[in-house]
Amino acid sequence: MKKYIIPVLALLAVGCTKDFETFNKNPYGITEHELERVPQGGNELVALQKLVVPQQENTYQMCFDLPATPYAGYASQPKFQADYPVFSPRTGWTDYVFDDTYTKHLYPAFFALKSYSKGDMSKYYFAWGTVLRVAVTHWLTDTYGPLPYSKMEAGQTKTAYDKQSDLYKYMAEDLKKAINTLKGVDATDRQYADYDLVYKGDMTKWVKYAGSLLLRLSIRMSDVDEATAKEYAQFAITNGVITDNADNAMLETKDNAAFKVAATWGDSRAGADIVSYMNAFSDPRREAYFTKVAARGNAFFGLRSGEPSVTPTPALYSLPNITAESPMVWITAAEVAFIKAEMALKGWNFVGDTPANLYKKGVELSFAQHKVAIGNYLDNTDTRGDFEDDKERTYNTPFASRITVKWDESADNEVKLSKIITQKWIAMYPYNSHEAWAEWRRTGYPNLMSPLQNRSAGVINNITNVSGKDKGGMRRLPFSSKEITNNAANRNEAVGFLGGADNGATDLWWVKK
């Protein structure tokens, strides 16, 4: 399949359009009258929703669990320790994240919506689809850096990449346009209820989701383009973001991909980093986050990453505490509160509260989301230390982090930031591994363990703690190797945009140098 080809007949056949009968007449199918009752682009909107955090298990494993969870400290893969965890992923796997998402899923569905609407953002199904396009592109660009976006067209096989600094602005501007359209939708309009896996057709909640996504973009670019970031953040907050758990964006499913990958296939376990922090903090959310390990006295215990010489026994390590019917979480009120807390720490007064209050609010919202009593958690001053695995001592690792839970108003801003990001990191588990990996690369928090082996042949530096912040580790994935054949000139130009080599050691645009 050639890159970006979306045949005209496929666009017309993929959903329900006014020309459906002309191109796909079925005498035993639905009648024209019945077809008219199907909302325009409904099937494509469902397909796009299933990509934000991939609902299909293979896509989830290849695009989230394998490439992002080890680098986020969220998970480890018992069967695949010789690839991503040791900074040496196979080329076919790093290609997959781009090739499968772009060619097979994202753009066929998006360009169908664009075709139906003729690119008219006033058609609210296209505005909604644009929000979903940004949601998917966001984690893709934070994986690779520059991407084709502004010049993408249906049927185009060779497309120029945008610099990531430009791409972020294109995405933000698209969100602003979409928000303005969705705000105008009648609050009682529920014609897409059956095609909305998150909010049952309530566009007022999609406005809040789009605003929250714009906040994510804003905080990510805030260290390298603060003026523009502030402008987008203020627009988002003015037009509405998620502030209550009732509005959390969660895709409903009876076939949870993360559950299938971890529990059914046995390919993933809770990571040593996330479990160790929560154990150190005596975090009451552990009951909601992880399964207990009977062989360890019903303790919560995570699997260490980056040691291919060991074949771990999966039963010795916690699973994420989810089921096949657990909703797949995109973004929450807790995350939004932590984003605002960092903005307040930067002195962005329009967020309307102090860093301390917003930090506390974020923690409280996360506990409430998981229906766990918070107790005296916010007073905890314990820190995380060495990692010890008495069942597999090869994994034992010296470790130290100064990060604690309790807010200290007298501390410097770097210490405060470490608390905000660490608690946001905990709150986003387990689905937002790409967001967690990106924020770790941007801020250096929380402190994570380096893999026990580094098989990058000297390309990737081990993770080291420098004045409390992490440095090194995997910074991005290399561009798809197929682009060398299919889109060579544009791909080579994109390498120039990176400011470094096309490998895992080169930082993305939003990391402050």
XYZ file of N, CA and C in Angstrom, residues 312-396:
255
model
N 11.391 -13.366 33.109
C 10.625 -13.185 34.341
C 9.394 -14.087 34.406
N 8.998 -14.401 35.609
C 7.756 -15.137 35.842
C 6.632 -14.122 36.004
N 5.721 -14.019 35.043
C 4.712 -12.959 35.089
C 3.888 -12.937 36.371
N 3.645 -14.111 36.966
C 2.811 -14.167 38.168
C 3.443 -13.475 39.355
N 4.718 -13.145 39.271
C 5.399 -12.466 40.372
C 5.238 -10.954 40.323
N 4.490 -10.454 39.341
C 4.399 -9.006 39.144
C 2.943 -8.585 38.922
N 2.625 -7.408 39.410
C 1.256 -6.894 39.355
C 0.819 -6.617 37.922
N -0.457 -6.806 37.699
C -1.123 -6.384 36.474
C -1.789 -5.037 36.723
N -2.091 -4.279 35.675
C -2.986 -3.138 35.874
C -4.349 -3.663 36.291
N -4.972 -3.026 37.248
C -6.240 -3.509 37.789
C -7.409 -3.012 36.923
N -7.523 -3.617 35.746
C -8.585 -3.260 34.810
C -9.250 -4.525 34.302
N -10.408 -4.360 33.670
C -11.144 -5.482 33.099
C -11.383 -5.232 31.615
N -11.983 -6.217 30.962
C -12.296 -6.072 29.537
C -13.284 -4.940 29.299
N -14.050 -4.559 30.322
C -15.071 -3.531 30.155
C -14.666 -2.186 30.775
N -13.442 -2.076 31.240
C -12.989 -0.789 31.789
C -12.908 0.251 30.674
N -13.407 1.471 30.901
C -13.259 2.517 29.879
C -11.796 2.896 29.722
N -11.423 3.292 28.504
C -10.046 3.688 28.215
C -9.956 5.204 28.320
N -9.173 5.672 29.290
C -9.180 7.075 29.689
C -8.267 7.901 28.776
N -8.782 9.045 28.315
C -8.024 9.961 27.461
C -7.433 11.119 28.256
N -8.291 11.822 28.965
C -7.839 12.983 29.738
C -8.838 13.224 30.859
N -8.355 13.715 31.995
C -9.204 13.835 33.178
C -9.104 15.222 33.799
N -10.040 15.488 34.693
C -10.025 16.742 35.444
C -8.750 16.856 36.279
N -8.253 15.728 36.790
C -7.016 15.753 37.583
C -5.853 16.237 36.737
N -5.707 15.680 35.532
C -4.605 16.108 34.670
C -4.706 17.600 34.360
N -5.909 18.060 34.061
C -6.102 19.485 33.753
C -5.684 20.350 34.943
N -6.044 19.925 36.149
C -5.662 20.695 37.343
C -4.141 20.765 37.487
N -3.446 19.663 37.204
C -1.984 19.678 37.295
C -1.363 20.556 36.210
N -1.950 20.556 35.023
C -1.459 21.452 33.970
C -1.604 22.904 34.424
N -2.755 23.224 34.989
C -2.971 24.590 35.498
C -1.996 24.910 36.625
N -1.700 23.917 37.467
C -0.761 24.152 38.567
C 0.603 24.560 38.032
N 1.062 23.894 36.982
C 2.345 24.278 36.394
C 2.258 25.656 35.756
N 1.134 25.949 35.117
C 0.962 27.280 34.524
C 0.993 28.359 35.601
N 0.338 28.081 36.718
C 0.371 29.038 37.829
C 1.790 29.201 38.359
N 2.549 28.108 38.390
C 3.938 28.161 38.832
C 4.771 29.050 37.908
N 4.390 29.100 36.650
C 5.074 29.962 35.687
C 4.631 31.417 35.796
N 3.609 31.674 36.626
C 3.118 33.031 36.793
C 2.012 33.423 35.837
N 1.351 32.442 35.240
C 0.245 32.718 34.328
C -1.020 32.939 35.164
N -1.268 34.147 35.532
C -2.306 34.457 36.518
C -3.714 34.153 36.037
N -3.900 34.039 34.720
C -5.265 33.819 34.220
C -5.824 32.441 34.572
N -4.977 31.537 35.094
C -5.532 30.243 35.513
C -6.406 30.393 36.749
N -6.236 31.476 37.505
C -7.188 31.814 38.552
C -6.973 31.177 39.900
N -5.811 30.559 40.140
C -5.568 29.958 41.454
C -4.065 29.815 41.641
N -3.677 29.377 42.841
C -2.262 29.235 43.163
C -1.757 27.848 42.777
N -0.434 27.697 42.586
C 0.109 26.356 42.327
C -0.241 25.363 43.430
N -0.169 25.808 44.678
C -0.446 24.909 45.805
C -1.883 24.400 45.769
N -2.826 25.307 45.556
C -4.236 24.904 45.542
C -4.547 23.986 44.358
N -3.972 24.289 43.210
C -4.234 23.475 42.019
C -3.565 22.109 42.125
N -2.403 22.061 42.762
C -1.740 20.778 43.023
C -2.613 19.909 43.928
N -3.079 20.496 45.003
C -3.955 19.768 45.928
C -5.229 19.309 45.226
N -5.785 20.196 44.424
C -7.017 19.859 43.701
C -6.793 18.693 42.753
N -5.643 18.690 42.053
C -5.349 17.597 41.137
C -5.278 16.263 41.851
N -4.614 16.235 42.996
C -4.517 14.991 43.767
C -5.901 14.553 44.231
N -6.675 15.487 44.759
C -8.012 15.154 45.257
C -8.914 14.650 44.132
N -8.828 15.268 42.968
C -9.640 14.819 41.835
C -9.253 13.408 41.402
N -7.966 13.087 41.430
C -7.535 11.747 41.064
C -8.060 10.713 42.050
N -7.971 11.003 43.336
C -8.513 10.078 44.343
C -10.012 9.895 44.161
N -10.716 10.997 43.921
C -12.164 10.909 43.729
C -12.503 10.114 42.474
N -11.728 10.306 41.412
C -11.953 9.569 40.167
C -11.909 8.063 40.417
N -10.988 7.640 41.256
C -10.821 6.209 41.519
C -11.597 5.746 42.757
N -12.386 6.669 43.313
C -13.245 6.343 44.467
C -12.424 5.788 45.636
N -11.333 6.493 45.928
C -10.438 6.102 47.013
C -10.352 7.246 48.018
N -10.427 6.925 49.297
C -10.314 7.943 50.351
C -8.878 8.455 50.410
N -8.726 9.765 50.485
C -7.395 10.360 50.406
C -6.648 10.327 51.737
N -7.359 10.306 52.859
C -6.711 10.264 54.162
C -5.709 11.399 54.329
N -4.517 11.090 54.848
C -3.485 12.106 55.074
C -2.391 12.043 54.005
N -2.762 11.564 52.822
C -1.796 11.378 51.744
C -1.016 12.653 51.433
N -1.687 13.793 51.435
C -1.033 15.048 51.069
C 0.003 15.509 52.089
N 0.089 14.825 53.231
C 1.104 15.146 54.236
C 2.314 14.220 54.163
N 2.306 13.282 53.219
C 3.373 12.278 53.142
C 4.707 12.921 52.730
N 5.756 12.612 53.458
C 7.094 13.163 53.166
C 8.110 12.069 52.838
N 7.644 10.854 52.604
C 8.552 9.755 52.296
C 9.122 9.902 50.884
N 10.303 9.338 50.678
C 10.935 9.338 49.359
C 11.210 7.908 48.918
N 11.414 7.759 47.643
C 11.691 6.446 47.066
C 13.189 6.168 47.087
N 13.540 4.901 47.403
C 14.947 4.530 47.457
C 15.287 3.371 46.544
N 16.264 2.554 46.937
C 16.763 1.461 46.105
C 15.643 0.518 45.684
N 15.807 -0.067 44.507
C 14.841 -1.065 44.038
C 15.381 -2.451 44.371
N 14.578 -3.225 45.096
C 14.987 -4.563 45.503
C 13.898 -5.566 45.146
N 14.297 -6.615 44.426
C 13.387 -7.681 44.015
C 13.936 -8.992 44.578
N 13.340 -9.458 45.664
C 13.882 -10.649 46.320
C 13.597 -11.936 45.543
N 12.755 -11.868 44.521
C 12.490 -13.036 43.689
C 13.412 -13.103 42.467
N 13.954 -11.970 42.088
C 14.862 -11.918 40.948
C 15.903 -10.833 41.219
N 16.967 -11.214 41.889
C 17.927 -10.232 42.400
C 18.746 -9.556 41.298
N 18.731 -10.113 40.110
C 19.395 -9.446 38.987
C 18.816 -8.057 38.753
N 17.550 -7.877 39.118
C 16.871 -6.602 38.893
C 17.241 -5.520 39.920
N 17.889 -5.911 41.011
C 18.159 -4.954 42.083
C 19.002 -3.777 41.576
